[in-house]
Short mmCIF file of C-alpha atoms in Angstrom, two decimals:
data_model
loop_
_atom_site.label_atom_id
_atom_site.label_comp_id
_atom_site.label_asym_id
_atom_site.label_seq_id
_atom_site.Cartn_x
_atom_site.Cartn_y
_atom_site.Cartn_z
CA UNK A 174 -42.00 -55.73 10.95
CA UNK A 175 -43.51 -56.75 14.31
CA UNK A 176 -44.69 -60.23 15.27
CA UNK A 177 -48.26 -59.02 15.85
CA UNK A 178 -50.55 -59.68 12.90
CA UNK A 179 -52.39 -56.50 11.86
CA UNK A 180 -56.16 -56.59 12.33
CA UNK A 181 -58.55 -56.18 9.41
CA UNK A 182 -59.62 -52.72 10.62
CA UNK A 183 -56.11 -51.42 9.92
CA UNK A 184 -56.24 -52.58 6.31
CA UNK A 185 -59.74 -51.15 6.00
CA UNK A 186 -58.52 -47.71 7.00
CA UNK A 187 -55.48 -48.10 4.74
CA UNK A 188 -57.78 -48.78 1.76
CA UNK A 189 -59.96 -45.82 2.73
CA UNK A 190 -56.99 -43.43 2.67
CA UNK A 191 -55.73 -44.99 -0.55
CA UNK A 192 -59.10 -44.38 -2.21
CA UNK A 193 -59.90 -40.95 -0.79
CA UNK A 194 -56.37 -39.50 -0.67
CA UNK A 195 -56.73 -38.05 2.81
CA UNK A 196 -57.45 -39.01 6.41
CA UNK A 197 -60.53 -36.81 6.53
CA UNK A 198 -61.97 -38.30 3.33
CA UNK A 199 -61.34 -41.83 4.54
CA UNK A 200 -62.93 -41.04 7.89
CA UNK A 201 -66.09 -39.78 6.19
CA UNK A 202 -66.37 -42.79 3.89
CA UNK A 203 -65.76 -45.30 6.70
CA UNK A 204 -67.85 -43.61 9.37
CA UNK A 205 -64.85 -43.16 11.66
CA UNK A 206 -63.09 -40.16 13.16
CA UNK A 207 -60.01 -38.73 11.50
CA UNK A 208 -57.74 -39.47 14.50
CA UNK A 209 -58.91 -43.10 14.47
CA UNK A 210 -58.01 -43.50 10.81
CA UNK A 211 -54.66 -41.86 11.45
CA UNK A 212 -53.93 -44.25 14.31
CA UNK A 213 -54.90 -47.22 12.15
CA UNK A 214 -52.52 -46.19 9.36
CA UNK A 215 -49.68 -45.57 11.83
CA UNK A 216 -50.30 -48.94 13.50
CA UNK A 217 -50.26 -50.71 10.15
CA UNK A 218 -47.02 -48.98 9.17
CA UNK A 219 -45.42 -50.02 12.46
CA UNK A 220 -46.67 -53.60 12.16
CA UNK A 221 -45.38 -53.94 8.60
CA UNK A 222 -42.25 -51.85 9.05
CA UNK A 223 -43.16 -49.79 5.99
CA UNK A 224 -44.01 -46.21 5.12
CA UNK A 225 -47.34 -46.26 3.29
CA UNK A 226 -48.09 -42.59 2.58
CA UNK A 227 -46.23 -39.32 2.09
CA UNK A 228 -47.77 -35.89 2.43
CA UNK A 229 -48.15 -33.84 -0.75
CA UNK A 230 -49.95 -30.69 -1.83
CA UNK A 231 -52.88 -32.84 -2.94
CA UNK A 232 -53.10 -34.84 0.30
CA UNK A 233 -51.59 -38.22 1.13
CA UNK A 234 -49.74 -39.90 -1.72
CA UNK A 235 -49.26 -43.68 -1.60
CA UNK A 236 -45.72 -44.98 -1.55
CA UNK A 237 -44.52 -47.75 -3.83
CA UNK A 238 -45.04 -50.16 -0.92
CA UNK A 239 -48.66 -49.03 -0.53
CA UNK A 240 -49.37 -49.57 -4.21
CA UNK A 241 -47.84 -53.05 -3.99
CA UNK A 242 -50.02 -53.93 -0.98
CA UNK A 243 -53.23 -52.50 -2.46
CA UNK A 244 -54.45 -55.53 -4.48
CA UNK A 245 -53.97 -57.84 -1.48
CA UNK A 246 -55.85 -55.47 0.81
CA UNK A 247 -58.63 -55.24 -1.79
CA UNK A 248 -58.85 -59.03 -1.81
CA UNK A 249 -59.19 -58.96 1.99
CA UNK A 250 -61.99 -56.42 1.67
CA UNK A 251 -63.83 -58.50 -0.92
CA UNK A 252 -63.44 -61.65 1.19
CA UNK A 253 -64.71 -59.88 4.32
CA UNK A 254 -67.75 -58.59 2.40
CA UNK A 255 -68.45 -62.06 0.98
CA UNK A 256 -68.14 -63.58 4.46
CA UNK A 257 -70.72 -61.12 5.76
CA UNK A 258 -73.10 -61.88 2.88
CA UNK A 259 -72.85 -65.62 3.58
CA UNK A 260 -73.33 -65.11 7.32
CA UNK A 261 -76.45 -63.02 6.76
CA UNK A 262 -77.95 -65.72 4.56
CA UNK A 263 -77.81 -68.46 7.20
CA UNK A 264 -81.17 -69.75 8.43
CA UNK A 265 -84.30 -71.10 6.83
CA UNK A 266 -85.59 -69.89 3.49
CA UNK A 267 -84.10 -67.59 0.87
CA UNK A 268 -82.58 -64.69 2.72
CA UNK A 269 -79.46 -62.58 2.95
CA UNK A 270 -77.54 -60.35 0.55
CA UNK A 271 -76.64 -61.03 -3.07
CA UNK A 272 -74.14 -58.77 -4.82
CA UNK A 273 -74.74 -58.47 -8.57
CA UNK A 274 -72.45 -56.66 -10.98
CA UNK A 275 -73.46 -55.43 -14.42
CA UNK A 276 -72.78 -52.63 -16.86
CA UNK A 277 -74.38 -49.23 -16.29
CA UNK A 278 -77.02 -49.63 -18.97
CA UNK A 279 -78.00 -53.18 -17.99
CA UNK A 280 -78.09 -52.19 -14.31
CA UNK A 281 -80.20 -49.07 -14.81
CA UNK A 282 -82.40 -49.92 -17.79
CA UNK A 283 -82.88 -53.71 -17.69
CA UNK A 284 -82.32 -55.24 -14.26
CA UNK A 285 -84.62 -53.13 -11.99
CA UNK A 286 -87.93 -54.81 -12.92
CA UNK A 287 -86.24 -58.22 -12.80
CA UNK A 288 -84.91 -57.52 -9.32
CA UNK A 289 -88.21 -56.02 -8.17
CA UNK A 290 -90.00 -59.27 -9.09
CA UNK A 291 -87.29 -61.27 -7.35
CA UNK A 292 -87.65 -59.21 -4.17
CA UNK A 293 -91.45 -59.55 -4.25
CA UNK A 294 -91.10 -63.34 -4.37
CA UNK A 295 -88.31 -63.46 -1.78
CA UNK A 296 -88.68 -60.52 0.64
CA UNK A 297 -85.82 -61.82 2.76
CA UNK A 298 -83.35 -61.01 -0.02
CA UNK A 299 -81.27 -57.86 -0.17
CA UNK A 300 -79.52 -56.85 -3.38
CA UNK A 301 -76.24 -55.03 -3.79
CA UNK A 302 -75.98 -53.75 -7.36
CA UNK A 303 -72.48 -52.81 -8.53
CA UNK A 304 -72.77 -50.86 -11.78
CA UNK A 305 -69.51 -50.80 -13.65
CA UNK A 306 -68.12 -51.61 -17.06
CA UNK A 307 -65.09 -53.06 -15.29
CA UNK A 308 -65.27 -56.84 -15.03
CA UNK A 309 -65.46 -57.43 -11.29
CA UNK A 310 -63.60 -60.57 -10.28
CA UNK A 311 -65.92 -63.38 -9.22
CA UNK A 312 -62.89 -65.43 -8.21
CA UNK A 313 -62.03 -62.83 -5.56
CA UNK A 314 -65.71 -62.66 -4.48
CA UNK A 315 -66.03 -58.99 -5.42
CA UNK A 316 -69.52 -60.02 -6.52
CA UNK A 317 -71.71 -63.12 -6.28
CA UNK A 318 -73.29 -62.88 -9.74
CA UNK A 319 -72.07 -61.08 -12.84
CA UNK A 320 -73.77 -60.12 -16.10
CA UNK A 321 -71.05 -60.13 -18.74
CA UNK A 322 -70.83 -59.47 -22.45
CA UNK A 323 -67.99 -61.94 -22.89
CA UNK A 324 -67.91 -65.65 -22.16
CA UNK A 325 -66.26 -66.30 -18.77
CA UNK A 326 -63.16 -68.42 -19.27
CA UNK A 327 -62.50 -69.66 -15.73
CA UNK A 328 -63.45 -73.30 -15.10
CA UNK A 329 -64.56 -72.57 -11.54
CA UNK A 330 -67.37 -70.31 -12.75
CA UNK A 331 -70.89 -71.47 -13.48
CA UNK A 332 -71.91 -69.55 -16.60
CA UNK A 333 -75.07 -69.51 -18.70
CA UNK A 334 -75.43 -67.86 -22.07
CA UNK A 335 -78.78 -66.06 -22.17
CA UNK A 336 -78.65 -64.78 -25.74
CA UNK A 337 -77.36 -61.95 -27.88
CA UNK A 338 -78.02 -58.29 -27.22
CA UNK A 339 -78.00 -56.34 -30.47
CA UNK A 340 -76.53 -52.85 -30.72
CA UNK A 341 -77.33 -50.40 -33.49
CA UNK A 342 -77.15 -46.74 -34.44
CA UNK A 343 -80.10 -44.69 -33.20
CA UNK A 344 -81.28 -41.09 -33.07
CA UNK A 345 -84.25 -39.20 -31.73
CA UNK A 346 -86.88 -38.31 -34.32
CA UNK A 347 -86.42 -34.61 -33.46
CA UNK A 348 -82.75 -34.77 -34.41
CA UNK A 349 -83.53 -36.55 -37.68
CA UNK A 350 -86.27 -34.00 -38.38
CA UNK A 351 -83.71 -31.20 -38.13
CA UNK A 352 -80.77 -32.87 -39.88
CA UNK A 353 -82.21 -35.63 -42.03
CA UNK A 354 -81.51 -39.36 -41.95
CA UNK A 355 -78.13 -40.47 -43.30
CA UNK A 356 -78.35 -42.95 -46.16
CA UNK A 357 -74.75 -44.13 -45.95
CA UNK A 358 -71.74 -44.15 -43.65
CA UNK A 359 -70.24 -41.38 -45.74
CA UNK A 360 -73.24 -39.14 -44.99
CA UNK A 361 -73.14 -40.18 -41.34
CA UNK A 362 -69.49 -39.26 -40.95
CA UNK A 363 -69.60 -36.03 -42.91
CA UNK A 364 -72.84 -34.36 -41.95
CA UNK A 365 -74.04 -35.56 -38.55
CA UNK A 366 -73.34 -35.21 -34.84
CA UNK A 367 -71.99 -38.58 -33.71
CA UNK A 368 -72.03 -39.58 -30.06
CA UNK A 369 -69.02 -41.64 -29.03
CA UNK A 370 -66.33 -42.45 -26.51
CA UNK A 371 -63.85 -40.14 -24.86
CA UNK A 372 -61.03 -42.63 -24.36
CA UNK A 373 -59.78 -45.49 -26.49
CA UNK A 374 -61.41 -48.80 -25.56
CA UNK A 375 -61.37 -52.35 -26.85
CA UNK A 376 -65.00 -51.84 -27.92
CA UNK A 377 -64.07 -48.77 -29.96
CA UNK A 378 -61.21 -50.63 -31.63
CA UNK A 379 -63.63 -53.39 -32.55
CA UNK A 380 -66.14 -50.85 -33.83
CA UNK A 381 -63.62 -49.66 -36.42
CA UNK A 382 -64.08 -52.97 -38.19
CA UNK A 383 -67.71 -51.98 -38.80
CA UNK A 384 -67.44 -48.23 -39.29
CA UNK A 385 -63.93 -47.89 -40.62
CA UNK A 386 -61.36 -45.46 -39.17
CA UNK A 387 -62.83 -43.52 -36.27
CA UNK A 388 -60.93 -40.67 -34.67
CA UNK A 389 -61.79 -39.20 -31.32
CA UNK A 390 -62.32 -35.79 -32.91
CA UNK A 391 -65.02 -37.27 -35.15
CA UNK A 392 -67.40 -37.40 -32.18
CA UNK A 393 -69.56 -34.35 -31.52
CA UNK A 394 -70.10 -35.60 -27.96
CA UNK A 395 -67.56 -37.76 -26.15
CA UNK A 396 -68.44 -39.67 -22.98
CA UNK A 397 -67.14 -42.93 -21.54
CA UNK A 398 -70.41 -43.45 -19.67
CA UNK A 399 -72.88 -45.56 -21.64
CA UNK A 400 -75.70 -43.92 -19.68
CA UNK A 401 -74.52 -40.45 -20.70
CA UNK A 402 -74.43 -41.52 -24.34
CA UNK A 403 -77.92 -43.00 -24.07
CA UNK A 404 -79.23 -39.82 -22.46
CA UNK A 405 -77.71 -37.73 -25.25
CA UNK A 406 -79.39 -39.90 -27.90
CA UNK A 407 -82.74 -39.54 -26.13
CA UNK A 408 -82.27 -35.77 -25.87
CA UNK A 409 -81.79 -35.42 -29.62
CA UNK A 410 -78.11 -34.48 -29.47
CA UNK A 411 -77.07 -36.75 -32.32
CA UNK A 412 -76.66 -40.30 -33.55
CA UNK A 413 -75.17 -42.95 -31.29
CA UNK A 414 -75.10 -46.63 -30.48
CA UNK A 415 -77.60 -48.16 -28.09
CA UNK A 416 -79.27 -51.50 -27.48
CA UNK A 417 -82.02 -52.29 -29.98
CA UNK A 418 -84.21 -53.61 -27.17
CA UNK A 419 -84.03 -50.31 -25.29
CA UNK A 420 -84.74 -48.24 -28.39
CA UNK A 421 -87.88 -50.28 -29.08
CA UNK A 422 -89.33 -49.02 -25.79
CA UNK A 423 -89.44 -45.46 -27.14
CA UNK A 424 -91.23 -44.86 -30.46
CA UNK A 425 -89.36 -41.57 -30.83
CA UNK A 426 -86.02 -43.35 -31.17
CA UNK A 427 -85.31 -44.32 -34.76
CA UNK A 428 -82.75 -46.85 -35.91
CA UNK A 429 -80.27 -45.50 -38.45
CA UNK A 430 -78.55 -47.61 -41.13
CA UNK A 431 -79.90 -50.88 -39.65
CA UNK A 432 -78.72 -53.09 -42.49
CA UNK A 433 -75.23 -51.64 -42.43
CA UNK A 434 -74.55 -51.83 -38.71
CA UNK A 435 -75.57 -54.55 -36.26
CA UNK A 436 -73.26 -55.33 -33.36
CA UNK A 437 -74.13 -58.55 -31.47
CA UNK A 438 -73.04 -58.89 -27.85
CA UNK A 439 -73.08 -62.39 -26.40
CA UNK A 440 -74.63 -62.09 -22.95
CA UNK A 441 -73.75 -64.36 -20.02
CA UNK A 442 -74.73 -64.68 -16.38
CA UNK A 443 -72.02 -66.16 -14.17
CA UNK A 444 -71.29 -67.03 -10.55
CA UNK A 445 -68.70 -69.04 -8.66
CA UNK A 446 -69.30 -72.80 -8.59
CA UNK A 447 -69.02 -72.75 -4.80
CA UNK A 448 -72.25 -70.71 -4.65
CA UNK A 449 -74.44 -73.08 -6.68
CA UNK A 450 -75.87 -74.63 -3.51
CA UNK A 451 -76.56 -71.25 -1.89
CA UNK A 452 -80.35 -70.64 -1.94
CA UNK A 453 -79.97 -66.85 -2.18
CA UNK A 454 -77.51 -67.02 -5.09
CA UNK A 455 -79.33 -69.81 -6.89
CA UNK A 456 -82.68 -68.00 -7.02
CA UNK A 457 -81.02 -64.70 -7.96
CA UNK A 458 -79.00 -66.38 -10.73
CA UNK A 459 -82.12 -67.98 -12.20
CA UNK A 460 -84.14 -64.76 -11.95
CA UNK A 461 -81.48 -62.67 -13.67
CA UNK A 462 -80.85 -65.23 -16.40
CA UNK A 463 -84.55 -65.72 -17.14
CA UNK A 464 -85.28 -61.99 -17.00
CA UNK A 465 -82.46 -61.14 -19.39
CA UNK A 466 -83.65 -63.93 -21.69
CA UNK A 467 -87.12 -62.34 -21.87
CA UNK A 468 -85.56 -58.92 -22.52
CA UNK A 469 -83.47 -60.32 -25.36
CA UNK A 470 -86.48 -62.08 -26.89
CA UNK A 471 -88.27 -58.73 -26.87
CA UNK A 472 -85.69 -57.21 -29.22
CA UNK A 473 -87.41 -58.81 -32.17
CA UNK A 474 -90.94 -57.92 -31.14
#
């Protein structure tokens, strides 16, 4: 390992190759040339005294050392992005970039009108919306604000509970017209197309407490994307779980077995305590929390 400390651009290229699996893919994603990315990786290897990638039939495979370095390089990337967001927000008024993370369904179906109203009130704001069911780490500044369906446990996070989002079984009226409405779980499991998950998840394990034993092969459509499941319900493919508030927006979606299945999800908005005095984060936090509160209140309307 050399005495020279590697520059951030070397780690950036390293992460690009790690993600894309090739120099060419990393170059495209980073907006650099392939030789530049190659030089960066070689320079980082020389500076660290480590071999980071080996060539394989599928491209560049990370070594054990590369995998060990990855989480630290990702923290650097998140910190650099957070630094840029803070720098862009300096000056008078509410301005700069706010990065918000939420699940796919919340990000696509619920947040857009909330964010549109926020932008109309504060045109100097720019929003980065990270849609993922993975809990992005606010402690590492991967996001400024997070919408979560579990209560944040870290003391350094400012969290507000905005209510409970209810989930239930729903189907399109066309599907029920063709196949009938199940009157019990037994009928549901034996005679209907059920929309569910492809891979085992904590949510699916919890769902077994409500629906009993559920096997992967019981699902007539399997998708880990909540948006794909919602689209299948809307298309009349079968019966699946979706938010009651979303189903109420479409009169053609009918709730199935409402008394037998109601899954409450506690909903929280959180951000790091260090950001509570940031004008851009404060107004975005309040807008998201209040907007989600109105959405949740609308479930019962």
